């Protein structure tokens, strides 16, 4: 009778408080467990039911919406998964979500599942991609194709090692390293390290003018004028100082003293006919004529520019000028 009364009082107390304390008499939650020892002399903790994956599967009919939130510890993977045990692929804690068992992965993150990163989140961890993984930021802002070892900016389909696609907008690349400056060019050293450098050629123009001729052969007797550094001009030629692209302008002034004949002026490079004709097949008529021609040529440093005249009518008296301007590296 005494034991019956004690049990009745205990049950009545549980009903009143609706809280259970283990190893304490003032529970602070529905179930409040206090360790019995704190000196390490006994194992302390809470053990969830431990079942194999197959044992959990055998109870499929017992787990429904009413068991949502139930926790077990699977000691092994299920051999042949069912719909409810499809996720029990290894040992660990699992909870029932009302339909299927879900693994309780404390380390779940964006590397093995979808997830969000907090705005302006910082980390001191490294990000590594293996097995051909790719990185895609905002479709085509930045794309890393690890399978083909390619990087694309402005494109998600880079076709070479590095591809930058800025569409039809000018100014796709800006390199600021302290050496930049207007008119400079990006130059590589022997190791492939690039810096901004002032073009070695700079600006250069030579003018050979007021030459004259009344017969066939190389023209001479002109006056010279040079702008810039390097190169030279004599009374019958111009020596260019740099390798690169040049603009060559030739002008001839002729006076016909006979109504018969024509006159050709040729551009010579290092004494050989370049195939460039300043003036060809001038109409045969008395009076003054003027012809101006522009050509662009890639020349080597120290090439010699000169002209020669071939007149089918030696009665033609000509004067003229040649201007050679360096435009830069090809």
PDB file of C-alpha atoms in Angstrom:
ATOM      1  CA  UNK A   1       0.000   0.000   0.000  1.00  0.00           C
ATOM      2  CA  UNK A   2       2.893   2.300   0.828  1.00  0.00           C
ATOM      3  CA  UNK A   3       4.548   1.677  -2.583  1.00  0.00           C
ATOM      4  CA  UNK A   4       1.264   2.350  -4.325  1.00  0.00           C
ATOM      5  CA  UNK A   5       0.872   5.688  -2.581  1.00  0.00           C
ATOM      6  CA  UNK A   6       4.467   6.698  -3.457  1.00  0.00           C
ATOM      7  CA  UNK A   7       3.919   5.952  -7.154  1.00  0.00           C
ATOM      8  CA  UNK A   8       0.636   7.799  -7.142  1.00  0.00           C
ATOM      9  CA  UNK A   9       2.248  10.884  -5.634  1.00  0.00           C
ATOM     10  CA  UNK A  10       5.071  10.732  -8.219  1.00  0.00           C
ATOM     11  CA  UNK A  11       2.689  10.491 -11.141  1.00  0.00           C
ATOM     12  CA  UNK A  12       0.554  13.285  -9.733  1.00  0.00           C
ATOM     13  CA  UNK A  13       3.673  15.478  -9.474  1.00  0.00           C
ATOM     14  CA  UNK A  14       4.654  14.771 -13.086  1.00  0.00           C
ATOM     15  CA  UNK A  15       1.163  15.654 -14.231  1.00  0.00           C
ATOM     16  CA  UNK A  16       1.205  18.954 -12.351  1.00  0.00           C
ATOM     17  CA  UNK A  17       4.647  20.086 -13.541  1.00  0.00           C
ATOM     18  CA  UNK A  18       4.632  18.405 -16.985  1.00  0.00           C
ATOM     19  CA  UNK A  19       8.439  18.380 -16.692  1.00  0.00           C
ATOM     20  CA  UNK A  20      10.872  15.603 -15.915  1.00  0.00           C
ATOM     21  CA  UNK A  21      14.231  16.014 -14.265  1.00  0.00           C
ATOM     22  CA  UNK A  22      16.849  13.299 -14.233  1.00  0.00           C
ATOM     23  CA  UNK A  23      19.478  13.704 -11.528  1.00  0.00           C
ATOM     24  CA  UNK A  24      17.851  17.008 -10.534  1.00  0.00           C
ATOM     25  CA  UNK A  25      14.653  18.022  -8.743  1.00  0.00           C
ATOM     26  CA  UNK A  26      14.009  21.303 -10.532  1.00  0.00           C
ATOM     27  CA  UNK A  27      13.819  20.583 -14.279  1.00  0.00           C
ATOM     28  CA  UNK A  28      14.021  23.641 -16.497  1.00  0.00           C
ATOM     29  CA  UNK A  29      12.519  21.981 -19.586  1.00  0.00           C
ATOM     30  CA  UNK A  30      10.200  19.147 -20.542  1.00  0.00           C
ATOM     31  CA  UNK A  31      13.156  16.818 -20.023  1.00  0.00           C
ATOM     32  CA  UNK A  32      16.173  18.098 -18.107  1.00  0.00           C
ATOM     33  CA  UNK A  33      19.067  15.687 -17.659  1.00  0.00           C
ATOM     34  CA  UNK A  34      21.945  16.497 -15.328  1.00  0.00           C
ATOM     35  CA  UNK A  35      25.163  14.507 -15.438  1.00  0.00           C
ATOM     36  CA  UNK A  36      25.527  12.308 -12.399  1.00  0.00           C
ATOM     37  CA  UNK A  37      29.305  12.577 -12.313  1.00  0.00           C
ATOM     38  CA  UNK A  38      31.640  15.272 -13.561  1.00  0.00           C
ATOM     39  CA  UNK A  39      35.009  13.738 -12.706  1.00  0.00           C
ATOM     40  CA  UNK A  40      35.166  11.436 -15.705  1.00  0.00           C
ATOM     41  CA  UNK A  41      34.666   8.324 -13.607  1.00  0.00           C
ATOM     42  CA  UNK A  42      31.580   7.325 -15.598  1.00  0.00           C
ATOM     43  CA  UNK A  43      30.402   7.939 -19.155  1.00  0.00           C
ATOM     44  CA  UNK A  44      27.780  10.651 -19.260  1.00  0.00           C
ATOM     45  CA  UNK A  45      25.467  11.497 -22.139  1.00  0.00           C
ATOM     46  CA  UNK A  46      22.327  10.537 -23.985  1.00  0.00           C
ATOM     47  CA  UNK A  47      22.199   7.468 -26.202  1.00  0.00           C
ATOM     48  CA  UNK A  48      19.683   7.437 -29.040  1.00  0.00           C
ATOM     49  CA  UNK A  49      18.338   4.056 -30.152  1.00  0.00           C
ATOM     50  CA  UNK A  50      21.023   2.263 -32.153  1.00  0.00           C
ATOM     51  CA  UNK A  51      19.810   0.223 -35.099  1.00  0.00           C
ATOM     52  CA  UNK A  52      21.285  -1.053 -38.326  1.00  0.00           C
ATOM     53  CA  UNK A  53      19.985   0.425 -41.553  1.00  0.00           C
ATOM     54  CA  UNK A  54      18.133  -2.801 -42.276  1.00  0.00           C
ATOM     55  CA  UNK A  55      16.524  -2.785 -38.814  1.00  0.00           C
ATOM     56  CA  UNK A  56      15.309   0.774 -39.394  1.00  0.00           C
ATOM     57  CA  UNK A  57      13.936  -0.267 -42.788  1.00  0.00           C
ATOM     58  CA  UNK A  58      12.047  -3.179 -41.206  1.00  0.00           C
ATOM     59  CA  UNK A  59       9.995  -0.619 -39.267  1.00  0.00           C
ATOM     60  CA  UNK A  60       8.941   1.399 -42.326  1.00  0.00           C
ATOM     61  CA  UNK A  61       5.258   0.876 -41.568  1.00  0.00           C
ATOM     62  CA  UNK A  62       5.724   2.259 -38.063  1.00  0.00           C
ATOM     63  CA  UNK A  63       7.180   5.600 -39.160  1.00  0.00           C
ATOM     64  CA  UNK A  64       4.612   8.120 -40.354  1.00  0.00           C
ATOM     65  CA  UNK A  65       3.701  11.774 -39.806  1.00  0.00           C
ATOM     66  CA  UNK A  66       3.167  11.182 -36.088  1.00  0.00           C
ATOM     67  CA  UNK A  67       6.831  10.150 -35.750  1.00  0.00           C
ATOM     68  CA  UNK A  68       8.147  13.331 -37.372  1.00  0.00           C
ATOM     69  CA  UNK A  69      11.294  14.468 -35.521  1.00  0.00           C
ATOM     70  CA  UNK A  70      12.217  11.009 -34.218  1.00  0.00           C
ATOM     71  CA  UNK A  71      15.981  10.422 -33.917  1.00  0.00           C
ATOM     72  CA  UNK A  72      17.955   7.189 -34.234  1.00  0.00           C
ATOM     73  CA  UNK A  73      21.586   6.263 -34.697  1.00  0.00           C
ATOM     74  CA  UNK A  74      22.221   4.005 -37.691  1.00  0.00           C
ATOM     75  CA  UNK A  75      25.159   1.702 -37.025  1.00  0.00           C
ATOM     76  CA  UNK A  76      25.418   0.714 -40.682  1.00  0.00           C
ATOM     77  CA  UNK A  77      23.965   1.557 -44.086  1.00  0.00           C
ATOM     78  CA  UNK A  78      20.797  -0.084 -45.323  1.00  0.00           C
ATOM     79  CA  UNK A  79      21.495  -2.967 -47.696  1.00  0.00           C
ATOM     80  CA  UNK A  80      18.617  -2.426 -50.135  1.00  0.00           C
ATOM     81  CA  UNK A  81      17.111   1.024 -49.511  1.00  0.00           C
ATOM     82  CA  UNK A  82      13.393   1.645 -49.450  1.00  0.00           C
ATOM     83  CA  UNK A  83      11.790   5.006 -50.157  1.00  0.00           C
ATOM     84  CA  UNK A  84      11.957   5.993 -46.496  1.00  0.00           C
ATOM     85  CA  UNK A  85      15.520   4.721 -45.915  1.00  0.00           C
ATOM     86  CA  UNK A  86      17.021   5.939 -49.222  1.00  0.00           C
ATOM     87  CA  UNK A  87      19.340   8.370 -47.389  1.00  0.00           C
ATOM     88  CA  UNK A  88      20.732   5.873 -44.875  1.00  0.00           C
ATOM     89  CA  UNK A  89      23.960   5.292 -46.791  1.00  0.00           C
ATOM     90  CA  UNK A  90      26.437   5.328 -43.904  1.00  0.00           C
ATOM     91  CA  UNK A  91      26.704   5.218 -40.129  1.00  0.00           C
ATOM     92  CA  UNK A  92      25.431   8.257 -38.269  1.00  0.00           C
ATOM     93  CA  UNK A  93      22.508  10.102 -36.730  1.00  0.00           C
ATOM     94  CA  UNK A  94      19.274  10.310 -38.704  1.00  0.00           C
ATOM     95  CA  UNK A  95      15.955  12.016 -38.052  1.00  0.00           C
ATOM     96  CA  UNK A  96      12.569  11.238 -39.559  1.00  0.00           C
ATOM     97  CA  UNK A  97      10.986  14.229 -41.341  1.00  0.00           C
ATOM     98  CA  UNK A  98       7.555  12.622 -41.599  1.00  0.00           C
ATOM     99  CA  UNK A  99       8.252  11.010 -44.957  1.00  0.00           C
ATOM    100  CA  UNK A 100      11.903   9.969 -45.158  1.00  0.00           C
ATOM    101  CA  UNK A 101      14.939   9.554 -42.951  1.00  0.00           C
ATOM    102  CA  UNK A 102      17.365  12.495 -43.245  1.00  0.00           C
ATOM    103  CA  UNK A 103      20.981  12.462 -42.181  1.00  0.00           C
ATOM    104  CA  UNK A 104      21.858  14.899 -39.401  1.00  0.00           C
ATOM    105  CA  UNK A 105      24.962  16.444 -41.017  1.00  0.00           C
ATOM    106  CA  UNK A 106      26.386  19.150 -38.814  1.00  0.00           C
ATOM    107  CA  UNK A 107      28.940  19.885 -41.544  1.00  0.00           C
ATOM    108  CA  UNK A 108      26.373  20.347 -44.313  1.00  0.00           C
ATOM    109  CA  UNK A 109      27.527  23.286 -46.443  1.00  0.00           C
ATOM    110  CA  UNK A 110      27.539  24.625 -49.978  1.00  0.00           C
ATOM    111  CA  UNK A 111      30.207  22.106 -50.968  1.00  0.00           C
ATOM    112  CA  UNK A 112      27.915  19.085 -50.648  1.00  0.00           C
ATOM    113  CA  UNK A 113      24.478  20.704 -50.831  1.00  0.00           C
ATOM    114  CA  UNK A 114      22.845  23.886 -52.023  1.00  0.00           C
ATOM    115  CA  UNK A 115      23.012  26.760 -49.618  1.00  0.00           C
ATOM    116  CA  UNK A 116      23.244  30.492 -49.137  1.00  0.00           C
ATOM    117  CA  UNK A 117      26.169  32.572 -47.992  1.00  0.00           C
ATOM    118  CA  UNK A 118      25.442  35.476 -45.699  1.00  0.00           C
ATOM    119  CA  UNK A 119      25.978  38.905 -47.290  1.00  0.00           C
ATOM    120  CA  UNK A 120      29.604  40.068 -47.011  1.00  0.00           C
ATOM    121  CA  UNK A 121      30.548  36.811 -45.281  1.00  0.00           C
ATOM    122  CA  UNK A 122      34.256  36.376 -44.613  1.00  0.00           C
ATOM    123  CA  UNK A 123      36.259  33.181 -44.333  1.00  0.00           C
ATOM    124  CA  UNK A 124      39.872  32.205 -43.808  1.00  0.00           C
ATOM    125  CA  UNK A 125      39.368  28.861 -45.526  1.00  0.00           C
ATOM    126  CA  UNK A 126      40.693  27.768 -48.901  1.00  0.00           C
ATOM    127  CA  UNK A 127      38.408  26.826 -51.777  1.00  0.00           C
ATOM    128  CA  UNK A 128      39.623  23.893 -53.850  1.00  0.00           C
ATOM    129  CA  UNK A 129      37.990  22.324 -56.898  1.00  0.00           C
ATOM    130  CA  UNK A 130      38.939  18.813 -57.970  1.00  0.00           C
ATOM    131  CA  UNK A 131      37.819  16.268 -60.544  1.00  0.00           C
ATOM    132  CA  UNK A 132      37.148  18.877 -63.208  1.00  0.00           C
ATOM    133  CA  UNK A 133      34.904  21.069 -61.077  1.00  0.00           C
ATOM    134  CA  UNK A 134      34.020  24.490 -62.480  1.00  0.00           C
ATOM    135  CA  UNK A 135      33.320  27.896 -60.976  1.00  0.00           C
ATOM    136  CA  UNK A 136      30.592  30.094 -62.445  1.00  0.00           C
ATOM    137  CA  UNK A 137      29.824  33.545 -61.043  1.00  0.00           C
ATOM    138  CA  UNK A 138      26.681  35.253 -62.341  1.00  0.00           C
ATOM    139  CA  UNK A 139      26.573  33.279 -65.609  1.00  0.00           C
ATOM    140  CA  UNK A 140      29.484  34.982 -67.380  1.00  0.00           C
ATOM    141  CA  UNK A 141      31.064  37.477 -64.989  1.00  0.00           C
ATOM    142  CA  UNK A 142      33.736  34.901 -64.173  1.00  0.00           C
ATOM    143  CA  UNK A 143      33.916  31.312 -65.364  1.00  0.00           C
ATOM    144  CA  UNK A 144      36.610  28.773 -64.539  1.00  0.00           C
ATOM    145  CA  UNK A 145      36.556  25.679 -66.743  1.00  0.00           C
ATOM    146  CA  UNK A 146      38.687  23.279 -64.713  1.00  0.00           C
ATOM    147  CA  UNK A 147      38.105  20.432 -67.162  1.00  0.00           C
ATOM    148  CA  UNK A 148      39.833  22.255 -70.038  1.00  0.00           C
ATOM    149  CA  UNK A 149      42.009  24.567 -67.897  1.00  0.00           C
ATOM    150  CA  UNK A 150      40.393  27.747 -69.214  1.00  0.00           C
ATOM    151  CA  UNK A 151      39.231  31.007 -67.657  1.00  0.00           C
ATOM    152  CA  UNK A 152      36.591  33.299 -69.101  1.00  0.00           C
ATOM    153  CA  UNK A 153      35.628  36.843 -68.124  1.00  0.00           C
ATOM    154  CA  UNK A 154      32.458  38.031 -69.802  1.00  0.00           C
ATOM    155  CA  UNK A 155      31.905  34.556 -71.229  1.00  0.00           C
ATOM    156  CA  UNK A 156      30.919  31.161 -69.836  1.00  0.00           C
ATOM    157  CA  UNK A 157      32.428  29.324 -72.820  1.00  0.00           C
ATOM    158  CA  UNK A 158      36.121  30.312 -73.000  1.00  0.00           C
ATOM    159  CA  UNK A 159      37.764  28.756 -76.061  1.00  0.00           C
ATOM    160  CA  UNK A 160      41.386  29.493 -75.089  1.00  0.00           C
ATOM    161  CA  UNK A 161      43.412  29.553 -71.876  1.00  0.00           C
ATOM    162  CA  UNK A 162      42.152  33.060 -71.039  1.00  0.00           C
ATOM    163  CA  UNK A 163      39.320  34.806 -72.872  1.00  0.00           C
ATOM    164  CA  UNK A 164      38.057  38.302 -72.124  1.00  0.00           C
ATOM    165  CA  UNK A 165      34.806  39.305 -73.830  1.00  0.00           C
ATOM    166  CA  UNK A 166      33.710  42.911 -73.375  1.00  0.00           C
ATOM    167  CA  UNK A 167      31.199  42.874 -76.198  1.00  0.00           C
ATOM    168  CA  UNK A 168      31.192  46.054 -78.285  1.00  0.00           C
ATOM    169  CA  UNK A 169      32.363  48.251 -75.408  1.00  0.00           C
ATOM    170  CA  UNK A 170      35.815  49.843 -75.691  1.00  0.00           C
ATOM    171  CA  UNK A 171      38.353  49.631 -72.905  1.00  0.00           C
ATOM    172  CA  UNK A 172      38.112  45.982 -71.870  1.00  0.00           C
ATOM    173  CA  UNK A 173      41.464  45.928 -70.085  1.00  0.00           C
ATOM    174  CA  UNK A 174      42.961  48.376 -67.614  1.00  0.00           C
ATOM    175  CA  UNK A 175      46.393  47.658 -66.167  1.00  0.00           C
ATOM    176  CA  UNK A 176      47.617  50.024 -63.473  1.00  0.00           C
ATOM    177  CA  UNK A 177      51.000  49.225 -61.936  1.00  0.00           C
ATOM    178  CA  UNK A 178      52.630  52.629 -61.578  1.00  0.00           C
ATOM    179  CA  UNK A 179      54.354  52.495 -64.970  1.00  0.00           C
ATOM    180  CA  UNK A 180      51.274  53.353 -67.040  1.00  0.00           C
ATOM    181  CA  UNK A 181      51.103  56.565 -69.038  1.00  0.00           C
ATOM    182  CA  UNK A 182      49.569  58.070 -72.148  1.00  0.00           C
ATOM    183  CA  UNK A 183      51.086  56.736 -75.354  1.00  0.00           C
ATOM    184  CA  UNK A 184      52.934  53.874 -73.648  1.00  0.00           C
ATOM    185  CA  UNK A 185      52.842  50.282 -74.883  1.00  0.00           C
ATOM    186  CA  UNK A 186      52.765  47.053 -72.856  1.00  0.00           C
ATOM    187  CA  UNK A 187      56.157  45.388 -73.210  1.00  0.00           C
ATOM    188  CA  UNK A 188      57.342  41.977 -72.030  1.00  0.00           C
ATOM    189  CA  UNK A 189      60.768  41.100 -70.692  1.00  0.00           C
ATOM    190  CA  UNK A 190      62.534  37.772 -71.287  1.00  0.00           C
ATOM    191  CA  UNK A 191      60.555  36.144 -68.467  1.00  0.00           C
ATOM    192  CA  UNK A 192      57.166  37.275 -69.764  1.00  0.00           C
ATOM    193  CA  UNK A 193      56.709  40.006 -67.153  1.00  0.00           C
ATOM    194  CA  UNK A 194      54.949  42.968 -68.761  1.00  0.00           C
ATOM    195  CA  UNK A 195      55.294  46.653 -67.924  1.00  0.00           C
ATOM    196  CA  UNK A 196      54.278  49.869 -69.622  1.00  0.00           C
ATOM    197  CA  UNK A 197      57.123  51.347 -71.670  1.00  0.00           C
ATOM    198  CA  UNK A 198      57.577  54.409 -73.842  1.00  0.00           C
ATOM    199  CA  UNK A 199      57.901  53.223 -77.474  1.00  0.00           C
ATOM    200  CA  UNK A 200      61.557  53.093 -78.412  1.00  0.00           C
ATOM    201  CA  UNK A 201      60.887  54.876 -81.678  1.00  0.00           C
ATOM    202  CA  UNK A 202      58.926  57.805 -80.387  1.00  0.00           C
ATOM    203  CA  UNK A 203      57.796  60.412 -82.906  1.00  0.00           C
ATOM    204  CA  UNK A 204      59.870  60.993 -86.027  1.00  0.00           C
ATOM    205  CA  UNK A 205      59.295  62.713 -89.363  1.00  0.00           C
ATOM    206  CA  UNK A 206      61.681  63.551 -92.178  1.00  0.00           C
ATOM    207  CA  UNK A 207      60.957  65.737 -95.193  1.00  0.00           C
ATOM    208  CA  UNK A 208      63.043  65.850 -98.358  1.00  0.00           C
ATOM    209  CA  UNK A 209      61.736  68.622-100.521  1.00  0.00           C
ATOM    210  CA  UNK A 210      62.524  70.831-103.480  1.00  0.00           C
ATOM    211  CA  UNK A 211      64.318  68.091-105.361  1.00  0.00           C
ATOM    212  CA  UNK A 212      64.314  68.571-109.093  1.00  0.00           C
ATOM    213  CA  UNK A 213      65.167  66.681-112.224  1.00  0.00           C
ATOM    214  CA  UNK A 214      64.970  67.227-115.941  1.00  0.00           C
ATOM    215  CA  UNK A 215      66.303  63.795-116.898  1.00  0.00           C
ATOM    216  CA  UNK A 216      66.112  60.121-115.946  1.00  0.00           C
ATOM    217  CA  UNK A 217      67.813  58.665-112.869  1.00  0.00           C
ATOM    218  CA  UNK A 218      67.942  59.163-109.095  1.00  0.00           C
ATOM    219  CA  UNK A 219      66.728  62.507-107.893  1.00  0.00           C
ATOM    220  CA  UNK A 220      69.015  64.755-105.887  1.00  0.00           C
ATOM    221  CA  UNK A 221      69.608  68.321-104.898  1.00  0.00           C
ATOM    222  CA  UNK A 222      66.765  68.555-102.380  1.00  0.00           C
ATOM    223  CA  UNK A 223      66.640  70.335 -99.036  1.00  0.00           C
ATOM    224  CA  UNK A 224      66.036  68.256 -95.877  1.00  0.00           C
ATOM    225  CA  UNK A 225      64.253  68.748 -92.578  1.00  0.00           C
ATOM    226  CA  UNK A 226      63.995  66.226 -89.691  1.00  0.00           C
ATOM    227  CA  UNK A 227      61.676  66.208 -86.665  1.00  0.00           C
ATOM    228  CA  UNK A 228      62.371  63.836 -83.784  1.00  0.00           C
ATOM    229  CA  UNK A 229      65.403  61.860 -82.718  1.00  0.00           C
ATOM    230  CA  UNK A 230      67.352  59.505 -84.963  1.00  0.00           C
ATOM    231  CA  UNK A 231      67.494  58.982 -88.667  1.00  0.00           C
ATOM    232  CA  UNK A 232      69.045  61.314 -91.194  1.00  0.00           C
ATOM    233  CA  UNK A 233      68.540  62.800 -94.625  1.00  0.00           C
ATOM    234  CA  UNK A 234      70.974  63.744 -97.327  1.00  0.00           C
ATOM    235  CA  UNK A 235      70.567  65.547-100.600  1.00  0.00           C
ATOM    236  CA  UNK A 236      69.164  62.414-102.232  1.00  0.00           C
ATOM    237  CA  UNK A 237      67.781  60.046 -99.547  1.00  0.00           C
ATOM    238  CA  UNK A 238      66.237  59.582 -96.094  1.00  0.00           C
ATOM    239  CA  UNK A 239      67.452  56.988 -93.557  1.00  0.00           C
ATOM    240  CA  UNK A 240      64.733  55.819 -91.139  1.00  0.00           C
ATOM    241  CA  UNK A 241      65.757  55.260 -87.496  1.00  0.00           C
ATOM    242  CA  UNK A 242      63.288  52.604 -86.280  1.00  0.00           C
ATOM    243  CA  UNK A 243      61.695  49.361 -87.368  1.00  0.00           C
ATOM    244  CA  UNK A 244      57.956  49.740 -87.755  1.00  0.00           C
ATOM    245  CA  UNK A 245      55.161  51.282 -89.770  1.00  0.00           C
ATOM    246  CA  UNK A 246      55.816  54.430 -91.812  1.00  0.00           C
ATOM    247  CA  UNK A 247      53.613  56.797 -93.740  1.00  0.00           C
ATOM    248  CA  UNK A 248      55.232  57.930 -96.986  1.00  0.00           C
ATOM    249  CA  UNK A 249      53.782  60.895 -98.845  1.00  0.00           C
ATOM    250  CA  UNK A 250      55.159  61.781-102.277  1.00  0.00           C
ATOM    251  CA  UNK A 251      54.275  64.856-104.288  1.00  0.00           C
ATOM    252  CA  UNK A 252      55.516  65.848-107.735  1.00  0.00           C
ATOM    253  CA  UNK A 253      55.147  69.094-109.597  1.00  0.00           C
ATOM    254  CA  UNK A 254      55.760  69.021-113.335  1.00  0.00           C
ATOM    255  CA  UNK A 255      55.886  71.516-116.171  1.00  0.00           C
ATOM    256  CA  UNK A 256      55.440  70.248-119.673  1.00  0.00           C
ATOM    257  CA  UNK A 257      57.373  72.067-122.342  1.00  0.00           C
ATOM    258  CA  UNK A 258      56.225  69.684-125.022  1.00  0.00           C
ATOM    259  CA  UNK A 259      52.864  68.095-125.720  1.00  0.00           C
ATOM    260  CA  UNK A 260      54.300  64.598-126.003  1.00  0.00           C
ATOM    261  CA  UNK A 261      55.323  62.062-123.326  1.00  0.00           C
ATOM    262  CA  UNK A 262      54.748  60.929-119.738  1.00  0.00           C
ATOM    263  CA  UNK A 263      56.775  60.728-116.524  1.00  0.00           C
ATOM    264  CA  UNK A 264      57.054  58.127-113.711  1.00  0.00           C
ATOM    265  CA  UNK A 265      58.424  58.655-110.205  1.00  0.00           C
ATOM    266  CA  UNK A 266      59.405  55.491-108.287  1.00  0.00           C
ATOM    267  CA  UNK A 267      60.003  54.951-104.568  1.00  0.00           C
ATOM    268  CA  UNK A 268      63.304  53.219-103.895  1.00  0.00           C
ATOM    269  CA  UNK A 269      64.019  51.258-100.690  1.00  0.00           C
ATOM    270  CA  UNK A 270      67.706  50.563-100.189  1.00  0.00           C
ATOM    271  CA  UNK A 271      68.262  51.420-103.852  1.00  0.00           C
ATOM    272  CA  UNK A 272      65.715  48.939-105.217  1.00  0.00           C
ATOM    273  CA  UNK A 273      62.421  49.771-106.874  1.00  0.00           C
ATOM    274  CA  UNK A 274      59.659  49.088-104.319  1.00  0.00           C
ATOM    275  CA  UNK A 275      56.961  48.996-106.959  1.00  0.00           C
ATOM    276  CA  UNK A 276      55.406  52.171-105.551  1.00  0.00           C
ATOM    277  CA  UNK A 277      54.903  54.793-108.257  1.00  0.00           C
ATOM    278  CA  UNK A 278      54.282  58.365-107.175  1.00  0.00           C
ATOM    279  CA  UNK A 279      53.228  59.600-110.595  1.00  0.00           C
ATOM    280  CA  UNK A 280      52.376  57.479-113.580  1.00  0.00           C
ATOM    281  CA  UNK A 281      51.089  58.098-117.065  1.00  0.00           C
ATOM    282  CA  UNK A 282      50.608  61.831-116.719  1.00  0.00           C
ATOM    283  CA  UNK A 283      48.425  63.139-119.526  1.00  0.00           C
ATOM    284  CA  UNK A 284      50.483  64.523-122.347  1.00  0.00           C
ATOM    285  CA  UNK A 285      49.629  68.191-122.334  1.00  0.00           C
ATOM    286  CA  UNK A 286      51.444  71.428-121.915  1.00  0.00           C
ATOM    287  CA  UNK A 287      51.266  73.335-118.648  1.00  0.00           C
ATOM    288  CA  UNK A 288      51.671  72.582-114.943  1.00  0.00           C
ATOM    289  CA  UNK A 289      50.576  69.382-113.152  1.00  0.00           C
ATOM    290  CA  UNK A 290      50.568  68.171-109.516  1.00  0.00           C
ATOM    291  CA  UNK A 291      50.307  64.609-108.188  1.00  0.00           C
ATOM    292  CA  UNK A 292      50.340  63.574-104.479  1.00  0.00           C
ATOM    293  CA  UNK A 293      50.290  59.945-103.299  1.00  0.00           C
ATOM    294  CA  UNK A 294      50.307  58.364 -99.807  1.00  0.00           C
ATOM    295  CA  UNK A 295      51.513  54.863 -98.973  1.00  0.00           C
ATOM    296  CA  UNK A 296      52.114  52.935 -95.737  1.00  0.00           C
ATOM    297  CA  UNK A 297      55.153  50.681 -95.476  1.00  0.00           C
ATOM    298  CA  UNK A 298      56.734  48.497 -92.802  1.00  0.00           C
ATOM    299  CA  UNK A 299      60.438  49.307 -92.801  1.00  0.00           C
ATOM    300  CA  UNK A 300      63.479  48.152 -90.903  1.00  0.00           C
ATOM    301  CA  UNK A 301      65.741  50.443 -88.937  1.00  0.00           C
ATOM    302  CA  UNK A 302      68.318  52.163 -91.183  1.00  0.00           C
ATOM    303  CA  UNK A 303      66.423  51.462 -94.404  1.00  0.00           C
ATOM    304  CA  UNK A 304      67.172  54.105 -97.060  1.00  0.00           C
ATOM    305  CA  UNK A 305      64.311  55.870 -98.837  1.00  0.00           C
ATOM    306  CA  UNK A 306      64.952  57.605-102.142  1.00  0.00           C
ATOM    307  CA  UNK A 307      63.255  58.213-105.489  1.00  0.00           C
ATOM    308  CA  UNK A 308      64.067  57.835-109.132  1.00  0.00           C
ATOM    309  CA  UNK A 309      62.566  59.331-112.253  1.00  0.00           C
ATOM    310  CA  UNK A 310      61.821  57.691-115.544  1.00  0.00           C
ATOM    311  CA  UNK A 311      60.564  60.088-118.166  1.00  0.00           C
ATOM    312  CA  UNK A 312      59.567  59.033-121.610  1.00  0.00           C
ATOM    313  CA  UNK A 313      59.805  62.657-122.557  1.00  0.00           C
ATOM    314  CA  UNK A 314      62.957  64.275-121.231  1.00  0.00           C
ATOM    315  CA  UNK A 315      61.528  67.688-121.928  1.00  0.00           C
ATOM    316  CA  UNK A 316      59.459  67.416-118.704  1.00  0.00           C
ATOM    317  CA  UNK A 317      60.929  69.438-115.823  1.00  0.00           C
ATOM    318  CA  UNK A 318      59.923  68.197-112.341  1.00  0.00           C
ATOM    319  CA  UNK A 319      60.253  69.262-108.736  1.00  0.00           C
ATOM    320  CA  UNK A 320      58.707  67.637-105.668  1.00  0.00           C
ATOM    321  CA  UNK A 321      58.944  66.404-102.094  1.00  0.00           C
ATOM    322  CA  UNK A 322      58.844  63.238 -99.976  1.00  0.00           C
ATOM    323  CA  UNK A 323      57.693  63.108 -96.346  1.00  0.00           C
ATOM    324  CA  UNK A 324      58.343  60.018 -94.211  1.00  0.00           C
ATOM    325  CA  UNK A 325      56.652  59.718 -90.772  1.00  0.00           C
ATOM    326  CA  UNK A 326      57.097  56.944 -88.195  1.00  0.00           C
ATOM    327  CA  UNK A 327      53.733  55.648 -86.911  1.00  0.00           C
ATOM    328  CA  UNK A 328      54.909  53.039 -84.430  1.00  0.00           C
ATOM    329  CA  UNK A 329      55.544  49.341 -84.060  1.00  0.00           C
ATOM    330  CA  UNK A 330      53.607  47.142 -86.519  1.00  0.00           C
TER     331      UNK A 330
END
